[in-house]
Amino acid sequence: MISKNQIKYIQSLHSKKHRETETLFLAEGVKTCLEIIEQMPEMIDELFCLQSFLNDHERLLHEKKIKTTVTSNEDLKRISLLQTPNEVLCVCRQFSQSVPEINFENQFSFYLDGIRDPGNLGTIIRICNWFGIKELFCSEDTVELYNPKCIQSCMGAFLRVKLYYMPLNELISLKKIKDVFAADLNGTSIYESSKTAGLIVIGNEANGIQDSTKQLCNGFITIPSADKGMESLNAAVATAIIASEWFRKSV
Amino acid sequence: MISKNQIKYIQSLHSKKHRETETLFLAEGVKTCLEIIEQMPEMIDELFCLQSFLNDHERLLHEKKIKTTVTSNEDLKRISLLQTPNEVLCVCRQFSQSVPEINFENQFSFYLDGIRDPGNLGTIIRICNWFGIKELFCSEDTVELYNPKCIQSCMGAFLRVKLYYMPLNELISLKKIKDVFAADLNGTSIYESSKTAGLIVIGNEANGIQDSTKQLCNGFITIPSADKGMESLNAAVATAIIASEWFRKSV
């Protein structure tokens, strides 16, 4: 059984402010929760589920020593952020870590400059996961990883791709990055460029890359289109196309 | 001024059933509406806008002979589907046309097999627009183009990319298509394949390509990933990566 106070406490985690104060976040849905249980059980503070979920996964939950509370359908609906809540919700601990060693001279990653849509961020994390990019960098005004819609659209990929929020100039000097490319409407065609290493900056959905960020870039790359004067592409779509092209050339 | 009956009538177009009966649809937002006015004014049945929009675009509206009705903020909110309605809403006529001549031996296009998310469909239309694909094909259970969320996320690209809904076998025999590729987790790497013409089938977000559809395909292509056993990619992301790769090879 889940107490009234617990319900209130979990509901408070629906807001970013409380997630930050408590350094916790919520993950929902059978698929995402099973991935966390299997790959990073230590991340789970407490798991709330219907009896049916417990029946199906009792052995795994026991083996991974997950603190589990069975709830009614009604209570799950109260603590869930989904319109149609799934069978299970995990209260998880946020993780933070220092930036690992990355050699930007023989690998590439992205820097997201003010991405606002949590669904876009989730999609970008899945793209990084697909192409083997293990660290993703974000400006401090990029949407929070722990936003429930982001965690939802990640499909567990956030367990394999680590996010680091920091100003671009700090990252560049910290990691001594030589090649910083802005993905822009004007630049060298990604099909023609021979580059496959460095940091690629992806701009905000509506406004592109901020001027102060552009000044830190020493190269501009572009996705050619069939017809000049086209609209820009969605930020996640642009990331996918560039990641695929650089991946293709580097393997 | 807009009458109560008009408000009711426009609200009825919020539902797919009425859009189909009336063969009309709604487009909202300054950017999308201006594109329609400029590129396909004959599509507009009537335009409803705030006085501010009329002031800004009176000459254009007159020139293009757009039937225009000024509404209050309140009434615009009543007829709009947006939480924060924009300055303008167009009631537009649905267009239908027969499938044009396409030579699938020297160009490529996509067939969407049961895409359900209107945002995904809109994103795919933008991708086609970017890479010069002018005709896009959809199974009959793919989400409706005129779904307001799709029109919204298209950013006007639906004016330049035409959609045709029909069963795959009908399309294949109608256009005598020789090469039909399924985008699948197992297949020839898109980086290695030398193909740049034919029809590429993209599956549903959750379930992939239906078996009955797969049987109509004579080739399988796949987007290589860094790590086997990865999740599948989002349908729009997969479309973007394949479109970019085929476009690169064909120009």
Short mmCIF file of C-alpha atoms in Angstrom, two decimals:
data_model
loop_
_atom_site.label_atom_id
_atom_site.label_comp_id
_atom_site.label_asym_id
_atom_site.label_seq_id
_atom_site.Cartn_x
_atom_site.Cartn_y
_atom_site.Cartn_z
CA MET A 1 0.00 0.00 0.00
CA ILE A 2 1.05 3.52 -0.74
CA SER A 3 0.37 6.21 1.84
CA LYS A 4 -1.21 9.60 1.24
CA ASN A 5 2.09 11.26 2.07
CA GLN A 6 3.93 9.12 -0.43
CA ILE A 7 1.40 10.04 -3.12
CA LYS A 8 1.93 13.71 -2.35
CA TYR A 9 5.68 13.29 -2.37
CA ILE A 10 5.72 11.52 -5.74
CA GLN A 11 3.34 14.09 -7.21
CA SER A 12 5.74 16.82 -6.12
CA LEU A 13 8.32 15.18 -8.42
CA HIS A 14 6.11 16.08 -11.38
CA SER A 15 7.70 19.51 -11.13
CA LYS A 16 11.25 20.25 -12.19
CA LYS A 17 11.92 22.31 -9.06
CA HIS A 18 11.26 19.39 -6.74
CA ARG A 19 13.12 16.94 -8.95
CA GLU A 20 16.15 19.19 -8.62
CA THR A 21 15.85 19.67 -4.85
CA GLU A 22 15.37 15.96 -4.24
CA THR A 23 17.74 14.88 -7.06
CA LEU A 24 15.14 12.31 -8.05
CA PHE A 25 13.08 11.66 -11.17
CA LEU A 26 10.24 9.43 -12.37
CA ALA A 27 10.37 6.71 -15.00
CA GLU A 28 7.23 4.95 -16.19
CA GLY A 29 6.15 2.09 -18.37
CA VAL A 30 7.05 -1.58 -18.41
CA LYS A 31 9.75 -1.35 -21.06
CA THR A 32 11.66 1.59 -19.57
CA CYS A 33 11.37 0.33 -15.98
CA LEU A 34 12.54 -3.19 -16.90
CA GLU A 35 15.58 -1.71 -18.64
CA ILE A 36 16.45 0.28 -15.51
CA ILE A 37 15.94 -2.75 -13.25
CA GLU A 38 18.16 -4.87 -15.43
CA GLN A 39 20.87 -2.37 -16.32
CA MET A 40 21.05 0.09 -13.43
CA PRO A 41 19.05 -1.25 -10.47
CA GLU A 42 21.05 0.95 -8.08
CA MET A 43 19.37 3.94 -9.70
CA ILE A 44 15.95 2.97 -8.33
CA ASP A 45 14.90 4.46 -5.03
CA GLU A 46 11.50 2.77 -4.96
CA LEU A 47 9.24 1.03 -7.45
CA PHE A 48 5.44 1.24 -7.45
CA CYS A 49 3.45 -1.26 -9.49
CA LEU A 50 0.23 -3.14 -9.95
CA GLN A 51 -0.04 -6.67 -8.58
CA SER A 52 0.12 -7.97 -12.19
CA PHE A 53 3.60 -6.48 -12.68
CA LEU A 54 4.82 -7.99 -9.42
CA ASN A 55 3.48 -11.40 -10.45
CA ASP A 56 5.28 -11.22 -13.78
CA HIS A 57 8.62 -10.00 -12.42
CA GLU A 58 8.80 -11.05 -8.76
CA ARG A 59 12.01 -13.01 -9.19
CA LEU A 60 13.83 -10.21 -11.02
CA LEU A 61 12.74 -7.60 -8.48
CA HIS A 62 13.95 -9.81 -5.66
CA GLU A 63 17.23 -10.62 -7.35
CA LYS A 64 17.98 -6.96 -8.03
CA LYS A 65 16.88 -6.00 -4.51
CA ILE A 66 14.32 -3.44 -5.69
CA LYS A 67 12.20 -1.86 -2.96
CA THR A 68 8.73 -2.59 -4.35
CA THR A 69 5.28 -1.33 -3.32
CA VAL A 70 2.10 -2.67 -4.86
CA THR A 71 -0.49 -0.02 -5.62
CA SER A 72 -4.07 0.00 -6.83
CA ASN A 73 -4.96 1.14 -10.32
CA GLU A 74 -6.37 4.31 -8.80
CA ASP A 75 -3.26 5.21 -6.84
CA LEU A 76 -1.03 4.51 -9.82
CA LYS A 77 -3.15 6.96 -11.77
CA ARG A 78 -2.60 9.53 -9.00
CA ILE A 79 1.18 9.32 -9.07
CA SER A 80 1.53 8.86 -12.83
CA LEU A 81 2.08 11.59 -15.38
CA LEU A 82 0.61 9.53 -18.19
CA GLN A 83 -2.98 9.87 -19.29
CA THR A 84 -3.17 6.10 -19.46
CA PRO A 85 -0.76 4.99 -16.76
CA ASN A 86 1.18 1.85 -17.36
CA GLU A 87 1.66 -0.94 -14.79
CA VAL A 88 4.73 0.48 -13.13
CA LEU A 89 6.45 3.69 -12.01
CA CYS A 90 9.98 4.02 -10.62
CA VAL A 91 11.26 6.81 -8.43
CA CYS A 92 14.91 7.06 -9.49
CA ARG A 93 18.00 8.89 -8.29
CA GLN A 94 19.48 11.46 -10.63
CA PHE A 95 23.07 10.69 -11.48
CA SER A 96 25.84 13.18 -11.90
CA GLN A 97 29.39 12.59 -12.86
CA SER A 98 32.37 14.44 -14.15
CA VAL A 99 33.02 14.52 -17.87
CA PRO A 100 35.04 11.44 -18.86
CA GLU A 101 38.10 11.42 -21.08
CA ILE A 102 37.03 11.85 -24.68
CA ASN A 103 39.43 12.24 -27.52
CA PHE A 104 37.71 14.64 -29.89
CA GLU A 105 40.46 14.07 -32.42
CA ASN A 106 39.19 10.65 -33.35
CA GLN A 107 35.55 10.67 -32.33
CA PHE A 108 32.58 12.96 -32.57
CA SER A 109 29.71 14.11 -30.42
CA PHE A 110 27.00 16.76 -30.37
CA TYR A 111 26.45 19.94 -28.39
CA LEU A 112 22.78 20.92 -28.13
CA ASP A 113 22.37 24.69 -28.01
CA GLY A 114 19.03 25.40 -26.33
CA ILE A 115 16.90 22.45 -27.46
CA ARG A 116 13.53 23.04 -25.79
CA ASP A 117 11.31 20.16 -26.77
CA PRO A 118 11.72 17.16 -24.41
CA GLY A 119 10.55 14.79 -27.17
CA ASN A 120 13.30 16.11 -29.44
CA LEU A 121 15.91 15.63 -26.71
CA GLY A 122 14.71 12.06 -26.13
CA THR A 123 14.87 11.31 -29.85
CA ILE A 124 18.40 12.75 -30.04
CA ILE A 125 19.52 10.54 -27.14
CA ARG A 126 18.16 7.49 -29.01
CA ILE A 127 20.05 8.59 -32.15
CA CYS A 128 23.30 8.91 -30.16
CA ASN A 129 22.72 5.48 -28.67
CA TRP A 130 22.19 4.01 -32.14
CA PHE A 131 25.43 5.44 -33.50
CA GLY A 132 27.55 4.61 -30.46
CA ILE A 133 27.91 8.13 -29.09
CA LYS A 134 28.19 7.69 -25.32
CA GLU A 135 28.43 11.31 -24.19
CA LEU A 136 26.12 14.11 -25.25
CA PHE A 137 26.64 17.76 -24.32
CA CYS A 138 24.00 20.40 -23.70
CA SER A 139 23.84 24.13 -23.04
CA GLU A 140 22.39 24.98 -19.68
CA ASP A 141 19.17 26.26 -21.29
CA THR A 142 18.54 22.93 -23.01
CA VAL A 143 15.51 21.08 -21.64
CA GLU A 144 16.13 18.85 -18.60
CA LEU A 145 16.94 15.18 -19.24
CA TYR A 146 14.67 14.25 -16.32
CA ASN A 147 11.63 15.88 -17.88
CA PRO A 148 9.13 12.98 -17.93
CA LYS A 149 8.42 13.41 -21.64
CA CYS A 150 12.12 13.13 -22.36
CA ILE A 151 12.58 10.02 -20.21
CA GLN A 152 9.49 8.60 -21.93
CA SER A 153 10.71 9.21 -25.48
CA CYS A 154 14.25 7.98 -24.69
CA MET A 155 13.10 4.36 -24.49
CA GLY A 156 15.86 3.58 -21.98
CA ALA A 157 18.63 5.06 -24.14
CA PHE A 158 19.47 7.54 -21.34
CA LEU A 159 20.99 4.57 -19.50
CA ARG A 160 23.65 4.26 -22.20
CA VAL A 161 24.19 7.87 -23.27
CA LYS A 162 25.35 10.29 -20.58
CA LEU A 163 24.36 13.95 -20.71
CA TYR A 164 26.51 16.84 -19.54
CA TYR A 165 25.14 20.36 -19.18
CA MET A 166 27.76 23.11 -19.40
CA PRO A 167 28.61 26.28 -21.34
CA LEU A 168 30.30 25.55 -24.66
CA ASN A 169 33.41 27.61 -23.92
CA GLU A 170 33.94 25.65 -20.71
CA LEU A 171 33.64 22.34 -22.55
CA ILE A 172 36.01 23.46 -25.29
CA SER A 173 38.73 24.52 -22.85
CA LEU A 174 38.18 21.55 -20.55
CA LYS A 175 38.57 19.01 -23.33
CA LYS A 176 40.91 21.09 -25.55
CA ILE A 177 38.58 20.60 -28.53
CA LYS A 178 40.05 21.81 -31.80
CA ASP A 179 37.18 21.24 -34.21
CA VAL A 180 33.80 22.72 -33.32
CA PHE A 181 31.27 22.69 -36.16
CA ALA A 182 28.01 24.58 -36.34
CA ALA A 183 25.24 22.71 -38.18
CA ASP A 184 23.90 25.60 -40.22
CA LEU A 185 21.99 26.44 -43.39
CA ASN A 186 25.24 27.69 -44.91
CA GLY A 187 28.40 25.65 -44.67
CA THR A 188 30.38 22.81 -46.21
CA SER A 189 28.16 20.00 -47.45
CA ILE A 190 28.27 17.05 -45.04
CA TYR A 191 28.56 14.83 -48.11
CA GLU A 192 31.73 16.59 -49.24
CA SER A 193 33.44 17.22 -45.94
CA SER A 194 35.93 14.52 -44.97
CA LYS A 195 35.68 15.30 -41.25
CA THR A 196 34.55 12.58 -38.87
CA ALA A 197 35.82 13.90 -35.55
CA GLY A 198 35.05 16.88 -33.35
CA LEU A 199 32.04 18.49 -31.77
CA ILE A 200 28.92 19.38 -33.77
CA VAL A 201 26.63 22.12 -32.48
CA ILE A 202 22.86 21.71 -33.10
CA GLY A 203 20.72 24.81 -32.66
CA ASN A 204 17.36 25.46 -31.08
CA GLU A 205 14.25 24.31 -33.00
CA ALA A 206 12.97 27.80 -33.78
CA ASN A 207 15.96 30.12 -33.61
CA GLY A 208 18.94 28.01 -34.61
CA ILE A 209 22.34 28.48 -32.99
CA GLN A 210 22.82 31.54 -30.80
CA ASP A 211 25.32 34.12 -32.08
CA SER A 212 27.53 33.83 -28.99
CA THR A 213 27.73 30.07 -29.60
CA LYS A 214 28.46 30.49 -33.31
CA GLN A 215 31.49 32.61 -32.45
CA LEU A 216 33.01 29.61 -30.71
CA CYS A 217 32.69 27.43 -33.82
CA ASN A 218 35.51 27.17 -36.33
CA GLY A 219 33.62 25.35 -39.04
CA PHE A 220 30.15 25.30 -40.57
CA ILE A 221 28.51 22.21 -42.01
CA THR A 222 25.22 21.89 -43.82
CA ILE A 223 22.83 19.19 -45.01
CA PRO A 224 22.32 19.77 -48.75
CA SER A 225 18.73 20.06 -49.91
CA ALA A 226 17.19 19.45 -53.32
CA ASP A 227 15.99 23.01 -53.53
CA LYS A 228 17.70 26.07 -52.07
CA GLY A 229 15.48 28.23 -49.95
CA MET A 230 13.92 25.29 -48.15
CA GLU A 231 12.76 25.37 -44.58
CA SER A 232 15.16 24.13 -41.96
CA LEU A 233 14.87 20.54 -40.79
CA ASN A 234 13.68 19.52 -37.34
CA ALA A 235 16.63 19.52 -34.86
CA ALA A 236 16.42 15.77 -34.18
CA VAL A 237 16.18 14.99 -37.90
CA ALA A 238 19.26 17.12 -38.62
CA THR A 239 21.16 15.38 -35.81
CA ALA A 240 20.20 11.97 -37.23
CA ILE A 241 21.35 12.79 -40.75
CA ILE A 242 24.70 14.22 -39.62
CA ALA A 243 25.31 11.36 -37.17
CA SER A 244 24.62 8.79 -39.89
CA GLU A 245 26.91 10.53 -42.38
CA TRP A 246 29.83 10.86 -39.93
CA PHE A 247 29.29 7.32 -38.66
CA ARG A 248 29.32 6.00 -42.25
CA LYS A 249 32.63 7.70 -42.96
CA SER A 250 34.29 6.65 -39.71
CA VAL A 251 33.58 2.91 -39.83
CA MET B 1 -17.86 39.23 -37.41
CA ILE B 2 -18.25 35.50 -37.19
CA SER B 3 -21.69 34.05 -36.50
CA LYS B 4 -22.55 31.38 -33.93
CA ASN B 5 -23.41 28.99 -36.73
CA GLN B 6 -20.05 29.57 -38.35
CA ILE B 7 -18.29 28.87 -35.06
CA LYS B 8 -20.21 25.63 -34.72
CA TYR B 9 -19.44 24.69 -38.29
CA ILE B 10 -15.70 25.29 -37.92
CA GLN B 11 -15.62 23.43 -34.62
CA SER B 12 -17.20 20.45 -36.38
CA LEU B 13 -14.10 20.36 -38.59
CA HIS B 14 -12.03 19.51 -35.52
CA SER B 15 -13.23 15.95 -36.09
CA LYS B 16 -11.94 13.73 -38.88
CA LYS B 17 -15.45 12.54 -39.76
CA HIS B 18 -16.65 16.04 -40.58
CA ARG B 19 -13.46 16.95 -42.39
CA GLU B 20 -14.08 13.98 -44.66
CA THR B 21 -17.77 14.71 -45.23
CA GLU B 22 -17.11 18.37 -46.00
CA THR B 23 -13.74 17.71 -47.73
CA LEU B 24 -12.34 20.65 -45.79
CA PHE B 25 -9.56 21.07 -43.22
CA LEU B 26 -8.14 23.73 -40.92
CA ALA B 27 -4.73 25.38 -41.08
CA GLU B 28 -3.52 27.73 -38.36
CA GLY B 29 -0.68 30.06 -37.59
CA VAL B 30 0.79 33.01 -39.43
CA LYS B 31 3.59 31.10 -41.14
CA THR B 32 1.49 28.23 -42.48
CA CYS B 33 -1.42 30.46 -43.52
CA LEU B 34 0.85 32.93 -45.32
CA GLU B 35 2.41 30.06 -47.26
CA ILE B 36 -1.02 28.86 -48.35
CA ILE B 37 -2.13 32.38 -49.33
CA GLU B 38 0.99 32.87 -51.38
CA GLN B 39 1.37 29.45 -52.95
CA MET B 40 -2.13 28.00 -53.20
CA PRO B 41 -4.71 30.73 -52.51
CA GLU B 42 -7.37 28.73 -54.40
CA MET B 43 -7.21 26.19 -51.58
CA ILE B 44 -8.68 28.65 -49.06
CA ASP B 45 -12.43 28.59 -48.57
CA GLU B 46 -12.42 31.33 -45.92
CA LEU B 47 -9.89 32.98 -43.65
CA PHE B 48 -10.57 34.13 -40.07
CA CYS B 49 -8.12 36.47 -38.41
CA LEU B 50 -7.56 39.16 -35.82
CA GLN B 51 -7.63 42.79 -36.92
CA SER B 52 -3.83 42.90 -36.48
CA PHE B 53 -3.32 40.19 -39.14
CA LEU B 54 -5.62 42.03 -41.54
CA ASN B 55 -3.69 45.27 -40.98
CA ASP B 56 -0.39 43.53 -41.71
CA HIS B 57 -1.53 41.65 -44.82
CA GLU B 58 -4.50 43.53 -46.25
CA ARG B 59 -2.90 44.05 -49.65
CA LEU B 60 -1.90 40.40 -50.05
CA LEU B 61 -5.33 39.18 -48.99
CA HIS B 62 -6.97 41.51 -51.48
CA GLU B 63 -4.59 40.61 -54.28
CA LYS B 64 -5.12 36.88 -53.78
CA LYS B 65 -8.89 37.39 -53.42
CA ILE B 66 -9.13 35.68 -50.05
CA LYS B 67 -12.54 35.79 -48.37
CA THR B 68 -11.58 37.25 -45.01
CA THR B 69 -13.50 37.61 -41.75
CA VAL B 70 -12.11 39.52 -38.79
CA THR B 71 -12.77 37.84 -35.43
CA SER B 72 -12.24 38.73 -31.81
CA ASN B 73 -9.55 37.03 -29.73
CA GLU B 74 -12.30 35.13 -27.96
CA ASP B 75 -13.92 33.80 -31.10
CA LEU B 76 -10.57 32.81 -32.56
CA LYS B 77 -9.98 30.80 -29.42
CA ARG B 78 -13.35 29.10 -29.93
CA ILE B 79 -12.62 27.94 -33.46
CA SER B 80 -8.92 27.17 -32.91
CA LEU B 81 -7.43 23.81 -31.98
CA LEU B 82 -4.36 25.41 -30.43
CA GLN B 83 -4.01 26.06 -26.73
CA THR B 84 -2.57 29.44 -27.59
CA PRO B 85 -4.31 30.35 -30.83
CA ASN B 86 -2.33 32.29 -33.32
CA GLU B 87 -3.64 35.34 -35.23
CA VAL B 88 -5.17 33.44 -38.11
CA LEU B 89 -7.06 30.30 -39.11
CA CYS B 90 -7.89 29.15 -42.64
CA VAL B 91 -10.69 26.82 -43.64
CA CYS B 92 -9.22 25.02 -46.65
CA ARG B 93 -10.46 22.64 -49.31
CA GLN B 94 -8.96 19.17 -49.33
CA PHE B 95 -7.33 18.38 -52.64
CA SER B 96 -7.38 15.07 -54.39
CA GLN B 97 -5.74 14.06 -57.58
CA SER B 98 -4.71 10.98 -59.45
CA VAL B 99 -1.20 9.65 -59.03
CA PRO B 100 1.12 11.41 -61.49
CA GLU B 101 3.65 9.73 -63.74
CA ILE B 102 6.65 8.73 -61.66
CA ASN B 103 9.53 6.73 -63.03
CA PHE B 104 10.60 4.55 -60.13
CA GLU B 105 13.57 3.37 -62.14
CA ASN B 106 15.42 6.63 -61.69
CA GLN B 107 13.89 8.16 -58.59
CA PHE B 108 12.84 7.07 -55.14
CA SER B 109 10.00 7.67 -52.75
CA PHE B 110 8.58 6.26 -49.53
CA TYR B 111 5.54 4.17 -48.68
CA LEU B 112 4.38 4.65 -45.07
CA ASP B 113 2.87 1.47 -43.68
CA GLY B 114 0.55 2.46 -40.85
CA ILE B 115 2.27 5.53 -39.40
CA ARG B 116 -0.01 6.65 -36.57
CA ASP B 117 1.57 9.74 -35.06
CA PRO B 118 0.51 12.93 -36.90
CA GLY B 119 3.70 14.69 -35.76
CA ASN B 120 5.77 11.91 -37.32
CA LEU B 121 3.83 12.20 -40.58
CA GLY B 122 4.37 15.96 -40.62
CA THR B 123 8.09 15.52 -39.99
CA ILE B 124 8.32 12.94 -42.81
CA ILE B 125 6.59 15.35 -45.22
CA ARG B 126 9.17 18.02 -44.30
CA ILE B 127 11.98 15.50 -44.92
CA CYS B 128 10.55 14.63 -48.36
CA ASN B 129 10.29 18.32 -49.16
CA TRP B 130 13.94 18.84 -48.17
CA PHE B 131 15.20 16.04 -50.40
CA GLY B 132 13.03 16.90 -53.39
CA ILE B 133 10.57 14.00 -53.11
CA LYS B 134 7.31 15.37 -54.49
CA GLU B 135 5.03 12.35 -54.01
CA LEU B 136 4.66 10.37 -50.81
CA PHE B 137 2.58 7.18 -50.54
CA CYS B 138 0.68 5.92 -47.51
CA SER B 139 -1.28 2.84 -46.52
CA GLU B 140 -4.91 3.53 -45.83
CA ASP B 141 -4.39 3.04 -42.08
CA THR B 142 -1.74 5.77 -41.96
CA VAL B 143 -2.83 8.89 -40.04
CA GLU B 144 -4.75 11.49 -42.04
CA LEU B 145 -2.75 14.31 -43.65
CA TYR B 146 -5.48 16.76 -42.58
CA ASN B 147 -5.08 15.93 -38.91
CA PRO B 148 -4.43 19.39 -37.39
CA LYS B 149 -1.26 18.20 -35.63
CA CYS B 150 0.10 16.98 -38.95
CA ILE B 151 -0.72 20.20 -40.81
CA GLN B 152 0.88 22.05 -37.88
CA SER B 153 4.13 20.10 -37.90
CA CYS B 154 4.40 20.18 -41.72
CA MET B 155 5.30 23.86 -41.73
CA GLY B 156 3.69 24.29 -45.15
CA ALA B 157 5.61 21.40 -46.72
CA PHE B 158 2.28 19.68 -47.56
CA LEU B 159 1.89 22.32 -50.28
CA ARG B 160 4.91 20.91 -52.08
CA VAL B 161 4.72 17.20 -51.30
CA LYS B 162 1.57 15.36 -52.42
CA LEU B 163 0.27 12.39 -50.45
CA TYR B 164 -1.51 9.39 -51.95
CA TYR B 165 -3.30 6.82 -49.79
CA MET B 166 -3.65 3.40 -51.38
CA PRO B 167 -2.83 -0.27 -50.78
CA LEU B 168 0.75 -1.15 -51.65
CA ASN B 169 -0.16 -3.89 -54.14
CA GLU B 170 -2.36 -1.42 -56.03
CA LEU B 171 0.46 1.14 -56.18
CA ILE B 172 2.97 -1.47 -57.33
CA SER B 173 0.79 -2.68 -60.19
CA LEU B 174 -0.39 0.81 -61.11
CA LYS B 175 3.13 2.17 -61.44
CA LYS B 176 4.82 -1.12 -62.43
CA ILE B 177 7.38 -0.71 -59.64
CA LYS B 178 10.21 -3.24 -59.79
CA ASP B 179 12.17 -2.38 -56.66
CA VAL B 180 10.29 -2.26 -53.36
CA PHE B 181 12.53 -2.16 -50.28
CA ALA B 182 11.50 -2.74 -46.69
CA ALA B 183 13.41 -0.63 -44.16
CA ASP B 184 14.07 -3.30 -41.57
CA LEU B 185 16.40 -4.26 -38.74
CA ASN B 186 17.88 -6.94 -40.99
CA GLY B 187 18.87 -6.16 -44.53
CA THR B 188 21.59 -4.76 -46.75
CA SER B 189 23.38 -1.80 -45.16
CA ILE B 190 22.21 1.45 -46.72
CA TYR B 191 25.88 2.49 -46.78
CA GLU B 192 26.80 -0.51 -48.92
CA SER B 193 23.80 -0.75 -51.20
CA SER B 194 24.26 1.06 -54.50
CA LYS B 195 20.51 1.49 -55.04
CA THR B 196 19.11 4.97 -55.41
CA ALA B 197 15.77 4.27 -57.09
CA GLY B 198 12.58 2.49 -56.12
CA LEU B 199 10.05 2.55 -53.32
CA ILE B 200 11.10 2.29 -49.66
CA VAL B 201 8.58 1.01 -47.12
CA ILE B 202 8.69 2.52 -43.61
CA GLY B 203 6.86 0.63 -40.87
CA ASN B 204 4.64 1.66 -38.01
CA GLU B 205 6.33 3.24 -34.95
CA ALA B 206 5.62 0.36 -32.59
CA ASN B 207 5.11 -2.72 -34.75
CA GLY B 208 7.25 -2.17 -37.83
CA ILE B 209 6.13 -3.31 -41.26
CA GLN B 210 3.09 -5.61 -41.45
CA ASP B 211 3.78 -9.15 -42.69
CA SER B 212 1.40 -8.79 -45.61
CA THR B 213 3.30 -5.68 -46.69
CA LYS B 214 6.70 -7.35 -46.28
CA GLN B 215 5.63 -10.06 -48.71
CA LEU B 216 5.32 -7.41 -51.40
CA CYS B 217 8.91 -6.23 -50.89
CA ASN B 218 11.76 -7.71 -52.89
CA GLY B 219 14.61 -6.17 -50.94
CA PHE B 220 15.49 -5.33 -47.34
CA ILE B 221 17.64 -2.40 -46.31
CA THR B 222 18.90 -1.46 -42.87
CA ILE B 223 20.57 1.45 -41.10
CA PRO B 224 23.74 0.08 -39.49
CA SER B 225 24.14 0.76 -35.79
CA ALA B 226 27.25 0.88 -33.62
CA ASP B 227 26.01 -1.95 -31.49
CA LYS B 228 23.85 -4.85 -32.61
CA GLY B 229 20.76 -5.43 -30.51
CA MET B 230 19.90 -1.75 -30.37
CA GLU B 231 16.37 -0.41 -30.20
CA SER B 232 14.80 0.58 -33.46
CA LEU B 233 14.93 4.22 -34.50
CA ASN B 234 11.91 6.52 -34.62
CA ALA B 235 10.09 6.18 -37.98
CA ALA B 236 10.75 9.79 -39.02
CA VAL B 237 14.42 9.53 -38.05
CA ALA B 238 14.82 6.34 -40.09
CA THR B 239 13.15 8.03 -43.07
CA ALA B 240 15.51 11.01 -42.76
CA ILE B 241 18.65 8.89 -42.67
CA ILE B 242 17.63 6.75 -45.66
CA ALA B 243 16.47 9.78 -47.66
CA SER B 244 19.79 11.57 -47.01
CA GLU B 245 21.84 8.51 -48.00
CA TRP B 246 19.93 7.89 -51.24
CA PHE B 247 19.91 11.59 -52.07
CA ARG B 248 23.69 11.76 -51.53
CA LYS B 249 24.28 8.88 -53.92
CA SER B 250 21.91 10.14 -56.57
CA VAL B 251 23.22 13.71 -56.95
#
